[in-house]
PDB file of C-alpha atoms and ligand atoms in Angstrom:
ATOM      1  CA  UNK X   1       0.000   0.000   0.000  1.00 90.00           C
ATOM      2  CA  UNK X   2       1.039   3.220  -0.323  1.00 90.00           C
ATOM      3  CA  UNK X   3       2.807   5.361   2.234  1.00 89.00           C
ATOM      4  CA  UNK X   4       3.805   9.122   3.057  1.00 85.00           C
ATOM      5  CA  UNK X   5       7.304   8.519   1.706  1.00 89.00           C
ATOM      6  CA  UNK X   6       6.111   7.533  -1.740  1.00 91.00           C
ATOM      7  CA  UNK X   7       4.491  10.474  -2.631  1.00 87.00           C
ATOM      8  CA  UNK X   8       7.073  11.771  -4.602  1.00 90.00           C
ATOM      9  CA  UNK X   9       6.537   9.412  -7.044  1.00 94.00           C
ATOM     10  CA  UNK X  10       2.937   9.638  -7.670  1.00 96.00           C
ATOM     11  CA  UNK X  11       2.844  12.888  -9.478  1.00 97.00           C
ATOM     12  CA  UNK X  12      -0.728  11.947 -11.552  1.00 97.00           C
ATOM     13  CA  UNK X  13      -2.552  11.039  -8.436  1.00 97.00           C
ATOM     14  CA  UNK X  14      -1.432  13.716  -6.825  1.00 97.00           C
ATOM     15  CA  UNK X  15      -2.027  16.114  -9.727  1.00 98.00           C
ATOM     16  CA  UNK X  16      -5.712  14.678  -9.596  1.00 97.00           C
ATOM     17  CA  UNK X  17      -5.926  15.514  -6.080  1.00 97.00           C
ATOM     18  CA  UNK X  18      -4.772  19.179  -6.880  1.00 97.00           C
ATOM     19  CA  UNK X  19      -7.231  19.340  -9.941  1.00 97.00           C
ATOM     20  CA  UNK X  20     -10.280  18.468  -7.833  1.00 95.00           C
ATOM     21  CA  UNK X  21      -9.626  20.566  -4.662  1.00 95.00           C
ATOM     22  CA  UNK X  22      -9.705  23.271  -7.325  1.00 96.00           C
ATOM     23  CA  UNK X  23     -12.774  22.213  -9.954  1.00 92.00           C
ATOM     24  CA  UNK X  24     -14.367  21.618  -6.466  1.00 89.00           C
ATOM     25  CA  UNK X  25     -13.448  24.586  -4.503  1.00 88.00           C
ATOM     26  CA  UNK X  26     -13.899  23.270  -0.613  1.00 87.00           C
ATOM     27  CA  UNK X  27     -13.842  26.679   0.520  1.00 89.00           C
ATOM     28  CA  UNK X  28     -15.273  29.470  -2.679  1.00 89.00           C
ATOM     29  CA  UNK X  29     -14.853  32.306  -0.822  1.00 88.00           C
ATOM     30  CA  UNK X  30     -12.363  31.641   1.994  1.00 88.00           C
ATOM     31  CA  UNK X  31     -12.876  32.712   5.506  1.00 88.00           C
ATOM     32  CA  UNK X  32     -13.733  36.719   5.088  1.00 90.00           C
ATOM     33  CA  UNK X  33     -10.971  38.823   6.779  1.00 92.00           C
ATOM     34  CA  UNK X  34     -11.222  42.712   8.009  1.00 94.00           C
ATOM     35  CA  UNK X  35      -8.319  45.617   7.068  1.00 96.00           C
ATOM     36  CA  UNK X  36      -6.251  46.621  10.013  1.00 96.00           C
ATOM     37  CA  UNK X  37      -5.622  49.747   8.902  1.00 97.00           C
ATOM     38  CA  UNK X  38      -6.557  52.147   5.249  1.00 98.00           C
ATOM     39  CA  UNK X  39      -4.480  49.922   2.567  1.00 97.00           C
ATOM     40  CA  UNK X  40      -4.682  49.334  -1.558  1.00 96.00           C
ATOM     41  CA  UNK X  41      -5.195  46.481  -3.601  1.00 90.00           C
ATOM     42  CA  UNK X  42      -4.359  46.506  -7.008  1.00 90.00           C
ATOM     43  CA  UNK X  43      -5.266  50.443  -7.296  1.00 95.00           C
ATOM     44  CA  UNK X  44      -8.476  50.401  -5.201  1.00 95.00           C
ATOM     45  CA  UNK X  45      -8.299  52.213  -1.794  1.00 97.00           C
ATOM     46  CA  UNK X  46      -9.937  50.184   1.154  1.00 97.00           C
ATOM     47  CA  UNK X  47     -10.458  51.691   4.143  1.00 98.00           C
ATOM     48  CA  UNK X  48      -9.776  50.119   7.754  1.00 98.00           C
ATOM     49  CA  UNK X  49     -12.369  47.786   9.261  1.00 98.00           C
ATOM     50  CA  UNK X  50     -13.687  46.667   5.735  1.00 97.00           C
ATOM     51  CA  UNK X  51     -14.547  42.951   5.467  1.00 95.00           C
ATOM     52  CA  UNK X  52     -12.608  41.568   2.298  1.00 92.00           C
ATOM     53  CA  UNK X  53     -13.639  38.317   0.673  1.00 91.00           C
ATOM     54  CA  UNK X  54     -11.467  36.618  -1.421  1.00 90.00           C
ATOM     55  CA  UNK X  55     -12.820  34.982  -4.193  1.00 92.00           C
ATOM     56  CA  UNK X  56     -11.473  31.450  -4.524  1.00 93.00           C
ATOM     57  CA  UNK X  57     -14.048  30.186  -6.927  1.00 92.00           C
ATOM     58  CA  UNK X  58     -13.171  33.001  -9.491  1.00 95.00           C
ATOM     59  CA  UNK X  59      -8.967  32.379  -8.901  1.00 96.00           C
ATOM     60  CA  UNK X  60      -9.100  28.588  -9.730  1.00 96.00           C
ATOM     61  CA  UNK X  61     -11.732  29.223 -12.800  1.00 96.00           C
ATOM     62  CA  UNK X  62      -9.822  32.404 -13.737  1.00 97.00           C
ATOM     63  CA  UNK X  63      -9.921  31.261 -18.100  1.00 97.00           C
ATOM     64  CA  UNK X  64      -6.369  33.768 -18.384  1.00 97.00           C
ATOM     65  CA  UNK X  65      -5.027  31.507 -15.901  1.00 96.00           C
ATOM     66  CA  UNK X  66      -6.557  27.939 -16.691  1.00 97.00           C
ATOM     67  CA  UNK X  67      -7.116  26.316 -20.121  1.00 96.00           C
ATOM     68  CA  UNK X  68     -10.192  25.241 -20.650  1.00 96.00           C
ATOM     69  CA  UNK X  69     -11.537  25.584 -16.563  1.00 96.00           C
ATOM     70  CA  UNK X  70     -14.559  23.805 -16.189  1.00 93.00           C
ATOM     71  CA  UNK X  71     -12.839  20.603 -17.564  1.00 94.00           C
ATOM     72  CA  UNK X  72     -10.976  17.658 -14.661  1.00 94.00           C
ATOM     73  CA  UNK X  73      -7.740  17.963 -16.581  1.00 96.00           C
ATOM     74  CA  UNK X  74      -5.135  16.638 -14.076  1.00 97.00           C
ATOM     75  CA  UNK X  75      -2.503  17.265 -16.364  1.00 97.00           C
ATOM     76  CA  UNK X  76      -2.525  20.906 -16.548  1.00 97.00           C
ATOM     77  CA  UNK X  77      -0.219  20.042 -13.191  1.00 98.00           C
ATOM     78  CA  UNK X  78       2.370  18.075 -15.148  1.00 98.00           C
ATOM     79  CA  UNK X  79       5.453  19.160 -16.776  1.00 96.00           C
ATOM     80  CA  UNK X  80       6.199  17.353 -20.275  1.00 95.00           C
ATOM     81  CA  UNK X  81       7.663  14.559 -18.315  1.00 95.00           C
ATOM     82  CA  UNK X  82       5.596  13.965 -16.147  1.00 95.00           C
ATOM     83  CA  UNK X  83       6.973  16.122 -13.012  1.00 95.00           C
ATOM     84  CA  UNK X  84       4.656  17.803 -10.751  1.00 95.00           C
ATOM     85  CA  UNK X  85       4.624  21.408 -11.522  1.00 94.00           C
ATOM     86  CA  UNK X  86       4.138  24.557  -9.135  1.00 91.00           C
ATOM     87  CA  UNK X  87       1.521  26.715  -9.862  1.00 95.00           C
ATOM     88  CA  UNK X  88       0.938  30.134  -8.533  1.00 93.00           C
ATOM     89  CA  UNK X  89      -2.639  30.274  -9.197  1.00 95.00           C
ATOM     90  CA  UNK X  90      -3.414  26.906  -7.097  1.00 97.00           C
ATOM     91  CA  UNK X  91      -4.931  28.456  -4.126  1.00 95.00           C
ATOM     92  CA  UNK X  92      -7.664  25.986  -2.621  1.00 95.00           C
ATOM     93  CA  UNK X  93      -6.205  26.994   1.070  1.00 94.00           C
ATOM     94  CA  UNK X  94      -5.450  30.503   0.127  1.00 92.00           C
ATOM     95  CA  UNK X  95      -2.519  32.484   0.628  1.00 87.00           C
ATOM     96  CA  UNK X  96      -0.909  34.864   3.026  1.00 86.00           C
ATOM     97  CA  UNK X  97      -0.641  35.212   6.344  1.00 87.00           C
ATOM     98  CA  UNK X  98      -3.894  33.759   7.021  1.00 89.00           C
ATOM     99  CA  UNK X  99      -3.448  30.488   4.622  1.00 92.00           C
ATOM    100  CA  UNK X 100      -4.964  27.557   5.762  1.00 93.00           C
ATOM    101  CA  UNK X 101      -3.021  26.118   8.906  1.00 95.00           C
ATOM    102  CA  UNK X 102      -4.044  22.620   7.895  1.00 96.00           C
ATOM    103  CA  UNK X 103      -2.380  22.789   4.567  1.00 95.00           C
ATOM    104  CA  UNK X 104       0.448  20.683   5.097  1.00 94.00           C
ATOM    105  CA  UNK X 105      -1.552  17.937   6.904  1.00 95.00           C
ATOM    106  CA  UNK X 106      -4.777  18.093   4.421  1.00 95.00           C
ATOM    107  CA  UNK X 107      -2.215  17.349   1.488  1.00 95.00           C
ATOM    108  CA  UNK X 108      -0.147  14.495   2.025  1.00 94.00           C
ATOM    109  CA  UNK X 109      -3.204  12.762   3.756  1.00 95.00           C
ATOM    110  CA  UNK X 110      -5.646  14.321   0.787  1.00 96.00           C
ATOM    111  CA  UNK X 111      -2.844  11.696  -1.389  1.00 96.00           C
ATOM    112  CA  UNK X 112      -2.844   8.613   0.707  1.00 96.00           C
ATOM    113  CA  UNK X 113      -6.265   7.929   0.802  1.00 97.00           C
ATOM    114  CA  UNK X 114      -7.092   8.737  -3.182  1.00 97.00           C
ATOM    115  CA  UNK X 115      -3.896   6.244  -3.306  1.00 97.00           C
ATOM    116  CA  UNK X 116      -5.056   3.789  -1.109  1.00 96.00           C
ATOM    117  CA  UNK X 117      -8.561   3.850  -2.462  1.00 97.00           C
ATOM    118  CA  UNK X 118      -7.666   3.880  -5.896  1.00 95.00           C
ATOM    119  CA  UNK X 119      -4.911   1.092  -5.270  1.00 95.00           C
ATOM    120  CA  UNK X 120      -7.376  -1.248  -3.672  1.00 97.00           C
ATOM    121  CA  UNK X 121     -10.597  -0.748  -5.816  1.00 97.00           C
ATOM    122  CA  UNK X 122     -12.107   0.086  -9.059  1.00 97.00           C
ATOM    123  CA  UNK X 123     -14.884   3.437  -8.917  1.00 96.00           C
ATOM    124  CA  UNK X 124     -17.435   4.248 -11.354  1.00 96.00           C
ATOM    125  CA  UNK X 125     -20.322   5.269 -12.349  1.00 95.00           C
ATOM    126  CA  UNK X 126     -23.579   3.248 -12.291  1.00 96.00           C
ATOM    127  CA  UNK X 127     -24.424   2.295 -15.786  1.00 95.00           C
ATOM    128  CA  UNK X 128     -26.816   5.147 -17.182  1.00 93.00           C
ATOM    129  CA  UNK X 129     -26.348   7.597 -14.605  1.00 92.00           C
ATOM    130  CA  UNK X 130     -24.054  10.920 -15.699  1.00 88.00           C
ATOM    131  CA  UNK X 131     -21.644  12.643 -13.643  1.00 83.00           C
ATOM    132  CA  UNK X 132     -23.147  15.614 -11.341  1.00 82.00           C
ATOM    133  CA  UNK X 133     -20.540  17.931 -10.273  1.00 77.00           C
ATOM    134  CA  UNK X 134     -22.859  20.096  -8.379  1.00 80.00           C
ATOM    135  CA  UNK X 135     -22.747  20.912  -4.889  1.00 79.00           C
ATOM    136  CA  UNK X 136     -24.419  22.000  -1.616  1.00 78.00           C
ATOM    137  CA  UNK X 137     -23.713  25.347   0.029  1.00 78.00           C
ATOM    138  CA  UNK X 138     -22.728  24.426   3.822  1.00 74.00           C
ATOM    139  CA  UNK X 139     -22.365  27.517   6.785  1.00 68.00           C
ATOM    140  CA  UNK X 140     -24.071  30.195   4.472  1.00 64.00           C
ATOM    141  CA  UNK X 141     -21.662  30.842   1.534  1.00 64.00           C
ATOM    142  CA  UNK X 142     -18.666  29.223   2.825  1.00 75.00           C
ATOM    143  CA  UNK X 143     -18.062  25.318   2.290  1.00 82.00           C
ATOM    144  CA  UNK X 144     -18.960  23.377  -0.845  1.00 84.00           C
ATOM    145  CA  UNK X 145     -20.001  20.323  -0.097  1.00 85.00           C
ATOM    146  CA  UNK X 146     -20.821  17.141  -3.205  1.00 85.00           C
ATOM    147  CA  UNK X 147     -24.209  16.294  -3.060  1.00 86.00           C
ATOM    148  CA  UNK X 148     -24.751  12.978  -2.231  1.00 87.00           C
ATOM    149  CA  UNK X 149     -24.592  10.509  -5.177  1.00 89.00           C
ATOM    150  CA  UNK X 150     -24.082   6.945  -6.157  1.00 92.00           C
ATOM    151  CA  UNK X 151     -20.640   5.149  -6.994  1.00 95.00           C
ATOM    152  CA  UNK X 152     -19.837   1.498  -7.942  1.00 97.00           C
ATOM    153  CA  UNK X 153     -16.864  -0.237  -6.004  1.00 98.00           C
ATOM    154  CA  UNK X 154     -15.315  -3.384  -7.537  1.00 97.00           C
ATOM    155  CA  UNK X 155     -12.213  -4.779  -5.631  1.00 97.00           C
ATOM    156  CA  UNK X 156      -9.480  -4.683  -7.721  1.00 95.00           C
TER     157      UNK X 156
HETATM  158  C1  HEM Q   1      -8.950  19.963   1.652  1.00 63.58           C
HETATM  159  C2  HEM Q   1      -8.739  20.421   2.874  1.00 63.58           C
HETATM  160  C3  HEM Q   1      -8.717  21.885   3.250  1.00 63.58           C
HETATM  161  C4  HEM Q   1      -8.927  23.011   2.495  1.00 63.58           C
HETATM  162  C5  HEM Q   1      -9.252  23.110   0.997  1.00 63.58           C
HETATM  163  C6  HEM Q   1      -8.785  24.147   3.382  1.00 63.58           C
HETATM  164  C7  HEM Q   1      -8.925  25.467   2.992  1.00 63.58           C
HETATM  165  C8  HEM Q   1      -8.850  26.543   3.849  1.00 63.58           C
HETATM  166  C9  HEM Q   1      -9.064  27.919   3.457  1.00 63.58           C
HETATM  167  C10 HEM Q   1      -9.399  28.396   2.048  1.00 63.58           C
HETATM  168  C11 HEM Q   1      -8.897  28.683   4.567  1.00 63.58           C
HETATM  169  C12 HEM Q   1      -9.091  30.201   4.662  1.00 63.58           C
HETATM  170  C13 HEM Q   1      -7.783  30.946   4.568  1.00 63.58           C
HETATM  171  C14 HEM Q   1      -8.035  32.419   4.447  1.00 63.58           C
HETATM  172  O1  HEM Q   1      -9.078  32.878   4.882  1.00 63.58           O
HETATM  173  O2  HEM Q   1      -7.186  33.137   3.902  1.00 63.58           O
HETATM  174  C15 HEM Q   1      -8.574  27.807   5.670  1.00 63.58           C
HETATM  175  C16 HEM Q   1      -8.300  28.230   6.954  1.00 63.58           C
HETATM  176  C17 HEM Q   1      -7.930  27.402   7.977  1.00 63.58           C
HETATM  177  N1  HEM Q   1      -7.792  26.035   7.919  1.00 63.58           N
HETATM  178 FE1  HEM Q   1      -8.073  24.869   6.278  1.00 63.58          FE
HETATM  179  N2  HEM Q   1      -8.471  23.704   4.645  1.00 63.58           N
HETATM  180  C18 HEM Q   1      -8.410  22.327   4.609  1.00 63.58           C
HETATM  181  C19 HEM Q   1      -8.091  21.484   5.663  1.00 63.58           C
HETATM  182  C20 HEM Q   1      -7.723  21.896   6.911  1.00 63.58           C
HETATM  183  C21 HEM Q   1      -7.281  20.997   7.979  1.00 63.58           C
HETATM  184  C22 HEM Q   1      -7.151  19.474   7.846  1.00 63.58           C
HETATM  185  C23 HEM Q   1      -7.024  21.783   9.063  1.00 63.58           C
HETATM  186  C24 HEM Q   1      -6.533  21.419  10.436  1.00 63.58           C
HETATM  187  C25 HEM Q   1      -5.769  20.355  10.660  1.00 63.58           C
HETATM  188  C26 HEM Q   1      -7.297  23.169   8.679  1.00 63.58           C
HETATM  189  C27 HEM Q   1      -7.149  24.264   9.501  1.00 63.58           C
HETATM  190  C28 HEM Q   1      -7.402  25.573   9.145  1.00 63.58           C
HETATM  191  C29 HEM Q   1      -7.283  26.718  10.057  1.00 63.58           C
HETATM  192  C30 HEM Q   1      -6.892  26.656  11.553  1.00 63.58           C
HETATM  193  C31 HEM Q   1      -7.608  27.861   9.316  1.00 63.58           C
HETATM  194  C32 HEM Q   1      -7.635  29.324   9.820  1.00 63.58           C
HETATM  195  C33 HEM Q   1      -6.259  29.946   9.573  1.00 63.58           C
HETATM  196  C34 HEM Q   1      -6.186  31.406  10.017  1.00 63.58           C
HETATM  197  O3  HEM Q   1      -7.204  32.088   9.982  1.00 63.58           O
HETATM  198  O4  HEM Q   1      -5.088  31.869  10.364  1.00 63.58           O
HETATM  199  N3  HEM Q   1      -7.711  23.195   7.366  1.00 63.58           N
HETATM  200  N4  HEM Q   1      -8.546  26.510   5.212  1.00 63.58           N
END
């Protein structure tokens, strides 16, 4: 089975973990923050105490950034041969001071247990049902949740 230490060289699982945390979008609007103190962003003055909202949803669906962004295209992650690459638009658990704390845990265990799964079984579809990417809006506009749907397992 696979273990922490192997992750390294399973770049297209891992690059289909990356693509779905950002087709998916756990978290489409962050956690809202406040300004400390009068600032500008990109040429727009905000003043202090204004609640800012990053939008996640629009950074990972951003078409000058991704090719083609509604499409699961794990790839877009891979360098020519194969490699993992870094991108700078990738921002499921934000960025900043206030990125997610869990980051470092979420990922490597986010790996092992698509590997695991995915070494142990087969997952589909039923036969005549289509893929439903939607999702259900959890604590107001926050967390994306899948609805619930139906999967067949088939040890491998
Ligand atoms: C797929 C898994 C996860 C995703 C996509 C995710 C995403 C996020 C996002 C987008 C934020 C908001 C950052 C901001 O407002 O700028 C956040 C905050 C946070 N997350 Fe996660 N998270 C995940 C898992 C976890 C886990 C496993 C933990 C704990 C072990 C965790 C702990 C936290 C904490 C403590 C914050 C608040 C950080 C702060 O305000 O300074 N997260 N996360």
């Amino acid at each position: 089975m696979p273990e922490t230490g192997d992750r390294h060289k399973l770049p297209y699982t891992q690059a289909v973990v990356y693509e779905t945390l950002r087709l998916g979008v756990v978290a489409p609007t962050a956690i809202p923050h406040k300004t400390l103190c009068d600032t500008s962003v990109g040429g727009y003055d905000i003043p202090k105490d204004t609640m800012v909202i990053v939008n996640q949803w629009a950074i990972l669906h951003d078409p000058d950034k991704w090719d083609q962004p509604e499409h699961f295209r794990p790839r877009r992650f891979l360098d020519g041969e194969g490699n993992l690459k870094k991108l700078d638009c990738w921002t499921p658990f934000s960025a900043g001071r206030r990125v997610c704390l869990g980051e470092s845990v979420a990922k490597p265990e986010l790996l092992l247990v698509v590997a695991c799964l995915l070494k142990r079984f087969t997952i589909s579809l039923p036969e005549g049902t289509a893929y439903d990417p939607s999702y259900k809006v959890e604590f107001a506009m926050n967390f994306h949740t899948p609805k619930p749907y139906k999967i067949v397992v088939h040890k491998r």
